[in-house]
mmCIF file of C-alpha atoms and ligand atoms in Angstrom:
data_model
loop_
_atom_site.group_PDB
_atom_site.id
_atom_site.type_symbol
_atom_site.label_atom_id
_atom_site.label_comp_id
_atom_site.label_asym_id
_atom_site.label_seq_id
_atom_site.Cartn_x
_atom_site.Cartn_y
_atom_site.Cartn_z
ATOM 1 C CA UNK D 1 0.000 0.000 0.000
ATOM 2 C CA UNK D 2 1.212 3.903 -0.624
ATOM 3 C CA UNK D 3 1.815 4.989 2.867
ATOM 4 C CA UNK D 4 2.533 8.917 2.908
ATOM 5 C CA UNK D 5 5.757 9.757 4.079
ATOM 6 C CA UNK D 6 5.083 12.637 5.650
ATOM 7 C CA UNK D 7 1.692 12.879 8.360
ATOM 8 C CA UNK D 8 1.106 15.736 10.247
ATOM 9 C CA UNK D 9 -1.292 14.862 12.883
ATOM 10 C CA UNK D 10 -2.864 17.635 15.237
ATOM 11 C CA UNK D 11 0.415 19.665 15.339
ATOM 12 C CA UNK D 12 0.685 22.804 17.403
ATOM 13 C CA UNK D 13 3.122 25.502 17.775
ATOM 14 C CA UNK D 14 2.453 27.704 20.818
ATOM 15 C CA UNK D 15 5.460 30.430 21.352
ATOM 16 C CA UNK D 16 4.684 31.826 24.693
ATOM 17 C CA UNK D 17 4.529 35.627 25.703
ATOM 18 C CA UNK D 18 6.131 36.904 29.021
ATOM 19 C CA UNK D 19 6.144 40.194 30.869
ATOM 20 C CA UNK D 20 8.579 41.341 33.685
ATOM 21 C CA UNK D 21 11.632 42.446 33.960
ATOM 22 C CA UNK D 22 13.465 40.225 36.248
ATOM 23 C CA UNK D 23 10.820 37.697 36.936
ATOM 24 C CA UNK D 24 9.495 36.658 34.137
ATOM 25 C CA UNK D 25 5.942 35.626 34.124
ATOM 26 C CA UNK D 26 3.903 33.673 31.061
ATOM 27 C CA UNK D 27 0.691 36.128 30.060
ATOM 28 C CA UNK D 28 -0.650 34.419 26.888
ATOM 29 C CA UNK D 29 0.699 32.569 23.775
ATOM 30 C CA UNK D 30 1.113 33.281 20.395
ATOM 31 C CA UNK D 31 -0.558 29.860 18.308
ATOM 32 C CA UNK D 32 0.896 29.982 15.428
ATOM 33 C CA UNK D 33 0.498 26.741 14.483
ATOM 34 C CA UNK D 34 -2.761 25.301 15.926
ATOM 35 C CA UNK D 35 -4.380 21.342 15.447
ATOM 36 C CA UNK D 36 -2.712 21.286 12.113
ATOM 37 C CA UNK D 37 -2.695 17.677 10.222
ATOM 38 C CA UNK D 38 -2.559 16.968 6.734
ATOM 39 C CA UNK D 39 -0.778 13.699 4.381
ATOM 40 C CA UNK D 40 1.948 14.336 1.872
ATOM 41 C CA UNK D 41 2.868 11.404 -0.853
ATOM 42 C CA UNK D 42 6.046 10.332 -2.187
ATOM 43 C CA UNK D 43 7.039 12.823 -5.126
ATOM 44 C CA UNK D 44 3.898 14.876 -4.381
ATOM 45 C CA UNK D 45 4.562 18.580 -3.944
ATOM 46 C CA UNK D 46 2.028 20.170 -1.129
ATOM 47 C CA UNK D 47 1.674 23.417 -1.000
ATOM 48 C CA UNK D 48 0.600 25.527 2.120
ATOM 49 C CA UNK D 49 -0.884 29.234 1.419
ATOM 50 C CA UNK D 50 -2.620 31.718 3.287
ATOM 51 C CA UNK D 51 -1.682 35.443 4.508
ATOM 52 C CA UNK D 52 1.362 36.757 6.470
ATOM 53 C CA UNK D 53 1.678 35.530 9.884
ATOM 54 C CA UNK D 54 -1.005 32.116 9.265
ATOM 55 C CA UNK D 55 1.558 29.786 10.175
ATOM 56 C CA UNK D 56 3.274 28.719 7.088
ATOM 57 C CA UNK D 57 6.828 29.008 7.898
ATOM 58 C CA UNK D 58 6.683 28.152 11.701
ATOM 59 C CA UNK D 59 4.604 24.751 10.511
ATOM 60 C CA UNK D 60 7.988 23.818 8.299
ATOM 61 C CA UNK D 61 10.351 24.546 11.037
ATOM 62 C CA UNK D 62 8.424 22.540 13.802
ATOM 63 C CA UNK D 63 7.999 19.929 11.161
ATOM 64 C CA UNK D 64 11.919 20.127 10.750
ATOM 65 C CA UNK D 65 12.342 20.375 14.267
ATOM 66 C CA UNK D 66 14.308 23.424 13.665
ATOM 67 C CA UNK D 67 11.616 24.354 16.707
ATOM 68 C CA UNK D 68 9.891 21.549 19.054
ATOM 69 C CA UNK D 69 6.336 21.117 19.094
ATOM 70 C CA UNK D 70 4.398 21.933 21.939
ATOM 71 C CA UNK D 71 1.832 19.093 20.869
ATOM 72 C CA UNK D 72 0.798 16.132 17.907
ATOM 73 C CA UNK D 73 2.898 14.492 16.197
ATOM 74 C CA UNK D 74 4.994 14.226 12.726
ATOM 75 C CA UNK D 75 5.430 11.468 11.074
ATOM 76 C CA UNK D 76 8.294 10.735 8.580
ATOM 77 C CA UNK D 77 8.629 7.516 6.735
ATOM 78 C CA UNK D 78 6.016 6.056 9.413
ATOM 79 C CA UNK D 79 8.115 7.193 11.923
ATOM 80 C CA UNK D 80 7.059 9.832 14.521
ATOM 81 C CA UNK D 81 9.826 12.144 15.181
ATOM 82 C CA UNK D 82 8.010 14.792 16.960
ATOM 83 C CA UNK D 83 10.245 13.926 20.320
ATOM 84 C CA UNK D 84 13.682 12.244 18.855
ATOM 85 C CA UNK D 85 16.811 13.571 20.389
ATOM 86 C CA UNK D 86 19.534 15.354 18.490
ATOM 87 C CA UNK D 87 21.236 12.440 17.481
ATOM 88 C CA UNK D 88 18.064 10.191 16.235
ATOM 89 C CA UNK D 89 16.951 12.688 14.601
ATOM 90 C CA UNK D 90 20.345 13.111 12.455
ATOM 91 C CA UNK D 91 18.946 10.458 9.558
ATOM 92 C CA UNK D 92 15.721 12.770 9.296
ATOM 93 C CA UNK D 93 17.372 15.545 9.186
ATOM 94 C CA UNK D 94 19.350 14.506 6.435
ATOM 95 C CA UNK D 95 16.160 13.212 4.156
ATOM 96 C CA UNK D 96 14.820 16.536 4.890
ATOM 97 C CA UNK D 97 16.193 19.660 3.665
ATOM 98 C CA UNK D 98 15.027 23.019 3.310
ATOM 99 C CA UNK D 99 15.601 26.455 0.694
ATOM 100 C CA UNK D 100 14.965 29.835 2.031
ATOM 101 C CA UNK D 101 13.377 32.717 0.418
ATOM 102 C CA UNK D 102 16.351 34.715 1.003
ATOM 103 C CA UNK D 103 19.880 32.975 -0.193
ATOM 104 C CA UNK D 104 21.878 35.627 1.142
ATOM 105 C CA UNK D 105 20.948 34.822 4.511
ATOM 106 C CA UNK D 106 21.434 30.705 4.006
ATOM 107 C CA UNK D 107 24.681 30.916 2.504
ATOM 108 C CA UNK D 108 27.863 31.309 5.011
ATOM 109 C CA UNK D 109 29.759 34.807 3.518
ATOM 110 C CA UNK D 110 32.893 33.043 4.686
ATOM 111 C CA UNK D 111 32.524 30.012 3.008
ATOM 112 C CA UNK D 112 33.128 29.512 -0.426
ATOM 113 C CA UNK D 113 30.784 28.090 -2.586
ATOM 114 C CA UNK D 114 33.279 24.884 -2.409
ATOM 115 C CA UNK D 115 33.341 24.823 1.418
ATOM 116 C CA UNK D 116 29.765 25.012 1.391
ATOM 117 C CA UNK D 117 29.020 22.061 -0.382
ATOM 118 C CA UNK D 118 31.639 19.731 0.565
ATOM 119 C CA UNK D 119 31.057 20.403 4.275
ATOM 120 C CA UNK D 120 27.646 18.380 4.407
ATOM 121 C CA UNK D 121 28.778 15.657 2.537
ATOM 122 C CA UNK D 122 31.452 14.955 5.188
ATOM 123 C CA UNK D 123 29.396 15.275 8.037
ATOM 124 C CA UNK D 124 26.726 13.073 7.051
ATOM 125 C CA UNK D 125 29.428 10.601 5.452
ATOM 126 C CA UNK D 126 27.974 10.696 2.120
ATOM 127 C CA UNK D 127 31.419 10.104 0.682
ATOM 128 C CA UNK D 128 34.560 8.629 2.330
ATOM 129 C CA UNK D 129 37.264 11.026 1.195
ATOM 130 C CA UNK D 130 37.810 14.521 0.637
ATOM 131 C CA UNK D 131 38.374 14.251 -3.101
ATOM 132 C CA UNK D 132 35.262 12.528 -3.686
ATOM 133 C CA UNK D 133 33.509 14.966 -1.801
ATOM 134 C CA UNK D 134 35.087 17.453 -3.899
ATOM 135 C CA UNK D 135 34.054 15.575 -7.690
ATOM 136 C CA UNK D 136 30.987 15.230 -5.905
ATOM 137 C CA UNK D 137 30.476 19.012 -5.358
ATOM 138 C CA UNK D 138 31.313 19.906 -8.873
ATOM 139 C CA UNK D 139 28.644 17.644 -10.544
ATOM 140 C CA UNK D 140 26.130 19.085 -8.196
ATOM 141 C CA UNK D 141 27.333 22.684 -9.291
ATOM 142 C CA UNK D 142 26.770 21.251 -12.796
ATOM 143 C CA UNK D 143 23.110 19.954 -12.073
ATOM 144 C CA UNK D 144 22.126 23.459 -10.671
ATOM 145 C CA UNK D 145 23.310 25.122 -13.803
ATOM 146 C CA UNK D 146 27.018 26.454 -12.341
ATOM 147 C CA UNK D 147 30.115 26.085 -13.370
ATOM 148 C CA UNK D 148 33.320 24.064 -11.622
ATOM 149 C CA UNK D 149 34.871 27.703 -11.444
ATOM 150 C CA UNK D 150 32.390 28.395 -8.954
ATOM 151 C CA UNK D 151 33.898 26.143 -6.201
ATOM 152 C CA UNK D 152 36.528 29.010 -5.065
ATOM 153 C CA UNK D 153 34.020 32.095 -4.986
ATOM 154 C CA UNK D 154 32.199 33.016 -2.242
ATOM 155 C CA UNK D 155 28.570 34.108 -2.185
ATOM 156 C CA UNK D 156 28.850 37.624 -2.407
ATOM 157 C CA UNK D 157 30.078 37.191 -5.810
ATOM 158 C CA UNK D 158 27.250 35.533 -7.260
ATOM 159 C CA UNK D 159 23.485 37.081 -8.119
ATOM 160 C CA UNK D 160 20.283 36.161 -6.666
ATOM 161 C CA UNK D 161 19.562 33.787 -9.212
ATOM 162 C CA UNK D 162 22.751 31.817 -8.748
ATOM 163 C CA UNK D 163 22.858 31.641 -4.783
ATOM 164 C CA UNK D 164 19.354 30.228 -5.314
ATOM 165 C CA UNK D 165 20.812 27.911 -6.896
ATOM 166 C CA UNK D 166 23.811 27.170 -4.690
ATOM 167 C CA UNK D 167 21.419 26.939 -2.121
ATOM 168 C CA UNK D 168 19.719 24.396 -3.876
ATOM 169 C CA UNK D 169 23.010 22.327 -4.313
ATOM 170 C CA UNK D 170 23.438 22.393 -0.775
ATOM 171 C CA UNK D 171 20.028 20.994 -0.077
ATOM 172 C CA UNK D 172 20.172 18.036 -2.703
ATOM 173 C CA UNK D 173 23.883 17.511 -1.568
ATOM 174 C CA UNK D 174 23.441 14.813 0.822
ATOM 175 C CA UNK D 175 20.388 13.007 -1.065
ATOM 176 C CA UNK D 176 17.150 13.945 0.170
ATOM 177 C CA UNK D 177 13.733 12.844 0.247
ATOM 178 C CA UNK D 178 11.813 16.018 1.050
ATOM 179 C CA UNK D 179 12.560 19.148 0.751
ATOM 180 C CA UNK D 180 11.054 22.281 2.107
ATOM 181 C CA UNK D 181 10.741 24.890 -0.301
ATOM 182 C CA UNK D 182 9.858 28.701 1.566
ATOM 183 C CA UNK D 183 8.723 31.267 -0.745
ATOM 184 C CA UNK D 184 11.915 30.297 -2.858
ATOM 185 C CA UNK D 185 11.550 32.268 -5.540
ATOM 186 C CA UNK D 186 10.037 35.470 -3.883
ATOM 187 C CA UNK D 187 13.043 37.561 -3.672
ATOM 188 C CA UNK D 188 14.205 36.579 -7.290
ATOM 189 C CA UNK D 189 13.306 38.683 -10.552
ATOM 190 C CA UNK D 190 10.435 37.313 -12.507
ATOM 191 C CA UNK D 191 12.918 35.766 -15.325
ATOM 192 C CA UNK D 192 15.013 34.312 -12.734
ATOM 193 C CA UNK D 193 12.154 32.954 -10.898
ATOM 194 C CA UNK D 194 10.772 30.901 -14.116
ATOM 195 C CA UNK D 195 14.334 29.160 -14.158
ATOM 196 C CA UNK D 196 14.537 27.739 -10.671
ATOM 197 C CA UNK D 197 11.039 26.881 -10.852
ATOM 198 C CA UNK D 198 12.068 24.629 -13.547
ATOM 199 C CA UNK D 199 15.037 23.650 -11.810
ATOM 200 C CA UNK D 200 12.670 22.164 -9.129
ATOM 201 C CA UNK D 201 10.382 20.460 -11.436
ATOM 202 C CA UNK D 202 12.960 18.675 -13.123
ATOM 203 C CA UNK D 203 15.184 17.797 -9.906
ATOM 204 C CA UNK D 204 11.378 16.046 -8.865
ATOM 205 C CA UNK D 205 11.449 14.076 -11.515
ATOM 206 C CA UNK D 206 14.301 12.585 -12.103
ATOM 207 C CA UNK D 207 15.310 12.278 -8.147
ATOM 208 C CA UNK D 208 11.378 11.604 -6.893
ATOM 209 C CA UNK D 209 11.449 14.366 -4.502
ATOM 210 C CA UNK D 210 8.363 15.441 -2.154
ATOM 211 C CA UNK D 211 8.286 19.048 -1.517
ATOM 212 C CA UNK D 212 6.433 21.032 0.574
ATOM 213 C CA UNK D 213 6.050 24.268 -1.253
ATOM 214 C CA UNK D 214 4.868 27.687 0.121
ATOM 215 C CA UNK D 215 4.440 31.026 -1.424
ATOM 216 C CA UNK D 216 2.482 33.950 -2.112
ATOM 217 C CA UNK D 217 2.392 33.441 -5.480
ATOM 218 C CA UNK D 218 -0.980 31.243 -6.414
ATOM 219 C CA UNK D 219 -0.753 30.969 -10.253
ATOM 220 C CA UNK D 220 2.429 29.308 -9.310
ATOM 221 C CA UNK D 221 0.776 27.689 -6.011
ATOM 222 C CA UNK D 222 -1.811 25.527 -9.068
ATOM 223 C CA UNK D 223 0.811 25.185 -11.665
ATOM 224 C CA UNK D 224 3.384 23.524 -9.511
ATOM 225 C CA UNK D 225 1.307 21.767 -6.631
ATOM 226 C CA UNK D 226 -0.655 18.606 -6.432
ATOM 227 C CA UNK D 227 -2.422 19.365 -3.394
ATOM 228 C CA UNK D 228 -3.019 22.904 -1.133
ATOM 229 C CA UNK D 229 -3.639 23.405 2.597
ATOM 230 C CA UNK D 230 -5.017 27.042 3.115
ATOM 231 C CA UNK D 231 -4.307 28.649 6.291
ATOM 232 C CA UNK D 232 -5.818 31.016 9.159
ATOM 233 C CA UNK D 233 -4.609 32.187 12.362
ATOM 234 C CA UNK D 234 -2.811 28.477 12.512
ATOM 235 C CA UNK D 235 -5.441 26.611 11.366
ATOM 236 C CA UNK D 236 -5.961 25.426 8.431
ATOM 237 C CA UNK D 237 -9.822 26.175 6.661
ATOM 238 C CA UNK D 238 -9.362 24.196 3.266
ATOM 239 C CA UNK D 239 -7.101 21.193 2.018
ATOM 240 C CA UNK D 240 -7.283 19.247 -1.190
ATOM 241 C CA UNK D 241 -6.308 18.646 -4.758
ATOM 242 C CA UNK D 242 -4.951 21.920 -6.060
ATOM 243 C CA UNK D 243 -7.245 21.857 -9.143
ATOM 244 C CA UNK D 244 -10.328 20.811 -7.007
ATOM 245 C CA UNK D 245 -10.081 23.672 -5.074
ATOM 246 C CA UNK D 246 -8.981 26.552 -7.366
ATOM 247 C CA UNK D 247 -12.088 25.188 -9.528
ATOM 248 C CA UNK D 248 -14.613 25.049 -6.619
ATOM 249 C CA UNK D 249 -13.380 26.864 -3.580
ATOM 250 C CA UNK D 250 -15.704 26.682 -0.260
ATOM 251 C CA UNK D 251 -14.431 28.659 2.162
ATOM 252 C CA UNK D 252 -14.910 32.695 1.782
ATOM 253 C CA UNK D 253 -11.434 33.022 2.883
ATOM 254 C CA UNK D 254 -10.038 30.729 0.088
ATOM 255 C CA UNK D 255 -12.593 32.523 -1.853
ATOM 256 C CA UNK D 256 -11.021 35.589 -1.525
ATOM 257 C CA UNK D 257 -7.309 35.022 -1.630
ATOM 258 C CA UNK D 258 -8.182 33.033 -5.057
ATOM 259 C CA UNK D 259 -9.781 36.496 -6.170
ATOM 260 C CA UNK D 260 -6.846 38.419 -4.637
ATOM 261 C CA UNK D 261 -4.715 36.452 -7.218
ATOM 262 C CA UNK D 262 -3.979 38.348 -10.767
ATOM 263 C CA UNK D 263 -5.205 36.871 -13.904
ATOM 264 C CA UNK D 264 -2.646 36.881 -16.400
ATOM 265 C CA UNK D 265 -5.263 37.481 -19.066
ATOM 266 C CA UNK D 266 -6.781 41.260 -19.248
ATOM 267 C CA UNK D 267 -9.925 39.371 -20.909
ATOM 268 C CA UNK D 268 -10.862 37.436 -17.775
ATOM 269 C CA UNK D 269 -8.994 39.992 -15.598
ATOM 270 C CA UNK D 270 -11.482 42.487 -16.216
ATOM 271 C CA UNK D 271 -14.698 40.269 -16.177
ATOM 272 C CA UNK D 272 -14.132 38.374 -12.669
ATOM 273 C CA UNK D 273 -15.340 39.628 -9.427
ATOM 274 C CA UNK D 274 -13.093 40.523 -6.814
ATOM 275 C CA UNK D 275 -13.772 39.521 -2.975
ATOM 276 C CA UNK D 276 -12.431 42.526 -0.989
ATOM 277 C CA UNK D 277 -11.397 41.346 2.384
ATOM 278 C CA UNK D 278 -12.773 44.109 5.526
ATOM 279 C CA UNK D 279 -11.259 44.313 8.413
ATOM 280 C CA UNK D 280 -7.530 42.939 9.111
ATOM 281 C CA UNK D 281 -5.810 39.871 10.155
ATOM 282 C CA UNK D 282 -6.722 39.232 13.777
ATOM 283 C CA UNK D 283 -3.868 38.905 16.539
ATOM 284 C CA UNK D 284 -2.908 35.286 16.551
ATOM 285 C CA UNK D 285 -2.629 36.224 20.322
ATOM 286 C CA UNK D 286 -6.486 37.287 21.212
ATOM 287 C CA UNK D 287 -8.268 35.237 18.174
ATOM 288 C CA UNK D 288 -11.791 35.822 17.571
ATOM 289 C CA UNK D 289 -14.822 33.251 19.105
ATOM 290 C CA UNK D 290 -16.399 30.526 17.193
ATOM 291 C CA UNK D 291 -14.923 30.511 13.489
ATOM 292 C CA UNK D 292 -11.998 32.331 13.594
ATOM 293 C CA UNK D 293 -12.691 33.890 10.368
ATOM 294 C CA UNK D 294 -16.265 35.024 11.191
ATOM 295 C CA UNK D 295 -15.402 39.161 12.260
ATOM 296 C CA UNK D 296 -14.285 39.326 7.873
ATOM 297 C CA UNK D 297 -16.836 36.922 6.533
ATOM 298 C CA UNK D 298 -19.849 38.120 4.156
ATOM 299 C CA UNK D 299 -21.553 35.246 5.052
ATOM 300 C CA UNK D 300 -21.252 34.805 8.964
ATOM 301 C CA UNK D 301 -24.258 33.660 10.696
ATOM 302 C CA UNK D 302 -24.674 32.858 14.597
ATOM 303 C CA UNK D 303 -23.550 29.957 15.026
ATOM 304 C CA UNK D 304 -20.163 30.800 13.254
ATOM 305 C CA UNK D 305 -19.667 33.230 16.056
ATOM 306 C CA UNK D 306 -20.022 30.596 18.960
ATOM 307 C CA UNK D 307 -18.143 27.657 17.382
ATOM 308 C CA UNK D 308 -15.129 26.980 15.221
ATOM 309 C CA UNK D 309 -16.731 24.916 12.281
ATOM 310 C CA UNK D 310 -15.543 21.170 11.712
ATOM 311 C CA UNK D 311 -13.519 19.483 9.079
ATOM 312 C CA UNK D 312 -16.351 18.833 6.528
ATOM 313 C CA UNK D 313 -15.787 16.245 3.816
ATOM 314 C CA UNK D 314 -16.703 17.922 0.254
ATOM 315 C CA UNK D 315 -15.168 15.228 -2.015
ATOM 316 C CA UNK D 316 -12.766 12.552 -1.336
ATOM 317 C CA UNK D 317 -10.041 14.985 -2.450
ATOM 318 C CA UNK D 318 -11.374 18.332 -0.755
ATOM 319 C CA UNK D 319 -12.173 19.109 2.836
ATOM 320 C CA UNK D 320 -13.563 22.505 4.820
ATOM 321 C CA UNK D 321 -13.685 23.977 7.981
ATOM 322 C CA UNK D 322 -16.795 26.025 7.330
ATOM 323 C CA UNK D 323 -20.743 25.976 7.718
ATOM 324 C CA UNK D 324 -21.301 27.057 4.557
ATOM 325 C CA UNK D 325 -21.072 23.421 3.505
ATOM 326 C CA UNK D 326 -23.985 22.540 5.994
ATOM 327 C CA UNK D 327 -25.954 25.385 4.357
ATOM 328 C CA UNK D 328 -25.675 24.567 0.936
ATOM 329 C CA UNK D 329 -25.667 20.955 1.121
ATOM 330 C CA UNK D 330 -22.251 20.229 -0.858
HETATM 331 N N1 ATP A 1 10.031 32.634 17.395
HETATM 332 C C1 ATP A 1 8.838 33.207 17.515
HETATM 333 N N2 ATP A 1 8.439 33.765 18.678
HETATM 334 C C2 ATP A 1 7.220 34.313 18.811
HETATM 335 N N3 ATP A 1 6.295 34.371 17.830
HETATM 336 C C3 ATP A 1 6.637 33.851 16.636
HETATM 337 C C4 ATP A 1 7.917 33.247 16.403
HETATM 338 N N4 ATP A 1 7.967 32.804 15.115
HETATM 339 C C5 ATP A 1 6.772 33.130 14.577
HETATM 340 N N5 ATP A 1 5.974 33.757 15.472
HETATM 341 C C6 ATP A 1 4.592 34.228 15.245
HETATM 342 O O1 ATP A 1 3.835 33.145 14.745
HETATM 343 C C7 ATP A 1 2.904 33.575 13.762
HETATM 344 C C8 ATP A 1 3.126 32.802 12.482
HETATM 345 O O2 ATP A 1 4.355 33.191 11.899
HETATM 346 P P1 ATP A 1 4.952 32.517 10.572
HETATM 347 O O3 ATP A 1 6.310 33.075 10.357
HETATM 348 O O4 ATP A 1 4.827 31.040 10.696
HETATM 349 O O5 ATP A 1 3.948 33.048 9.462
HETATM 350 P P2 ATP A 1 4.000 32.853 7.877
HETATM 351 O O6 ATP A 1 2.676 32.279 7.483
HETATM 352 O O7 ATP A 1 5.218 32.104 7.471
HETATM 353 O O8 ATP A 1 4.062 34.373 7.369
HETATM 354 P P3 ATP A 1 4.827 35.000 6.081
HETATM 355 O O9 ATP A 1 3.918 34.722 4.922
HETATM 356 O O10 ATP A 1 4.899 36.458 6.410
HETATM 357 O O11 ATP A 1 6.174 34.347 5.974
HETATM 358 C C9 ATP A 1 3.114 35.080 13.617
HETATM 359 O O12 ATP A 1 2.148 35.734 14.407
HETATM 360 C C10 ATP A 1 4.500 35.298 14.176
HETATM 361 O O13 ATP A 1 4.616 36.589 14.724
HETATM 362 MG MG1 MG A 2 6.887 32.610 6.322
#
C-alpha cells in the first residue's frame, strides 16, 4: 500500500509571551500553528498558502524540528519524530532539507561556494574522502546550472539567481527525500524565478522528490502543486487537490485570496469579481470566538460566532472547515 511519508497529525506551535523584567511571568501565547494535520505522498509537492503571519513558515520549522512542538505528532517515513533527540533525529534531518526565500541569509559569507558544499557531505558521510567529496560538489554545481569555477568564490560574488541555486546544491547535496521549499523564488526577478522553478520540477522528476512548497504566489501555487492546505490564524480552513479547489473553492477566505490572485489574461482579468477582504488579520494572540474567520466573513451567521466549524468532507479529495457546507448541502 502507498503509505505517505510525511503525516502531520494535530500539530501545534504555541510560542509563549512573558512580561517582567526580572521575573518573568507567562501572560498568553502566540498559536501559530494550531491542530494542524494533513498527508503528503512520495514525489507529491504540497503546498501551504494563506496570509502573512497564518503559520506557514513556523509549521515547516516545527515539522523540521528546527523548533519543538508543543503538541501532535509528525510522522516521517512512518516514523514519529516529533520527540527524537539530536542524534536520532540526524537520519531525518538529512532526508529533509530546506531552501529559504532569502539565499543571502542561508549561505555562510565566509565560506566559499566549495566549502559550502563539501562540508555536508562529510558530516553526514555521504562520501569517504575529501576528493570525492570534492568531484561530488562539482557535478552538483553542474546539475544546478554552475560552473566548476564556482567552487573558489564566495557568495557575495554571485546574483540572486545563482545563490538560489547554490542553495539548492546544498540541499540536494546529501540526497534527500523532502525538501522544504519557503517562498523560494520570492526575492528573485520574474525571469530568474521561471528558471529555478524549472530547476525544481525537473530535480522532482528525475530524483522523486516530495516538496512542501509555500508562497504567495498562487498561479504558481496551481501550476506547480498537487495538493493545497489554506491557512488562518494556525489553522488550516481548506485542504485538497490543487485543481479541485482553485475550480470550486468553499471557504470565503479561500474565496477571496483566489480572487486576490492576478489573472494573467486582461480578458478574464477584467470580467471576474473581486472579494475585498474588511477588516484585518486578527492577533494570533487574542483570536476571535467561534470561526476564527467570522469578524471578515460576508456570510457569517450565529452559530459561526459561537463555534469553530468542523472538518467537513466535500469530495474525497477536498475538505472545509466552514458551515457554509452545511448550508448549501455540498
Ligand atoms: N520565534 C517566535 N516567537 C514568537 N512568535 C513567533 C515566532 N515565530 C513566529 N511567530 C509568530 O507566529 C505567527 C506565524 O508566523 P509565521 O512566520 O509562521 O507566518 P507565515 O505564514 O510564514 O508568514 P509570512 O507569509 O509572512 O512568511 C506570527 O504571528 C508570528 O509573529
Ligand atoms: Mg513565512
Amino acid at each position: 500500500m502507498n503509505e505517505p511519508v510525511i503525516r502531520v497529525q494535530n500539530l501545534k506551535k504555541f510560542f509563549p509571551i512573558t512580561k517582567g523584567f526580572l521575573v518573568k511571568k507567562k501572560v498568553g501565547d502566540v498559536k501559530a500553528v494550531d491542530d494542524v494535520s494533513f498527508e503528503v505522498y512520495k514525489k507529491e509537492t504540497f503546498a501551504l498558502v494563506g496570509e502573512s503571519g497564518c503559520g506557514k513558515t513556523t509549521t515547516a520549522r516545527t515539522m523540521l524540528r528546527l523548533i519543538d512542538p508543543t503538541d501532535g505528532k509528525i510522522e516521517i517515513f512512518g516514523k514519529d519524530i516529533s520527540h527524537l533527540n539530536r542524534e536520532k533525529l540526524l537520519p531525518f534531518r538529512r532526508k529533509m532539507q530546506i531552501v529559504f526565500q532569502n539565499p543571502i541569509g542561508s549561505l555562510n559569507p565566509r565560506m566559499t561556494i566549495g566549502q559550502i558544499l563539501i562540508e555536508p557531505l562529510l558530516f553526514h558521510k555521504i562520501v569517504d574522502t575529501k576528493q570525492e567529496a570534492y568531484d561530488k560538489a562539482i557535478e552538483l554545481l553542474r546539475m544546478v546550472g554552475l560552473k566548476p569555477y564556482h567552487m573558489d568564490r564566495y557568495p557575495h560574488q554571485f546574483s540572486g539567481g545563482q545563490k538560489q541555486r547554490i542553495a539548492i546544491a546544498r540541499a540536494l547535496s546529501v540526497d534527500p527525500e523532502i525538501i522544504f521549499l519557503d517562498e523560494p523564488t520570492s526575492a528573485l526577478d520574474v525571469s530568474v524565478q521561471a528558471q529555478i522553478i524549472n530547476l525544481f520540477m525537473k530535480f522532482q522528476d528525475e530524483l522523486n522528490l516530495t516538496y512542501i512548497f509555500i508562497s504567495h504566489d498562487l498561479s504558481l501555487v496551481r501550476f506547480i502543486s498537487d495538493k493545497v492546505a489554506v491557512m488562518y490564524l494556525g489553522r488550516i480552513v481548506e485542504i485538497g487537490d490543487v485543481d479541485e479547489i482553485f475550480e470550486n473553492p468553499i471557504h470565503p477566505y479561500t474565496k477571496a485570496l483566489l480572487s486576490a490572485s492576478p489573472i494573467p489574461d486582461p480578458k478574464i482579468e477584467k470580467q471576474r469579481k473581486r472579494i475585498i477582504l474588511t477588516g484585518s488579520v486578527p492577533s494570533p494572540i487574542a483570536r476571535p470566538s467561534g470561526c476564527f474567520f467570522h469578524p471578515r466573513c460576508p456570510f457569517k451567521t450565529e452559530k459561526c460566532e459561537k463555534e469553530y466549524p468542523n472538518m467537513y468532507k466535500v469530495s474525497e479529495n477536498h475538505q472545509v472547515s466552514c458551515y457554509l457546507v452545511e448550508k448549501e448541502g455540498v
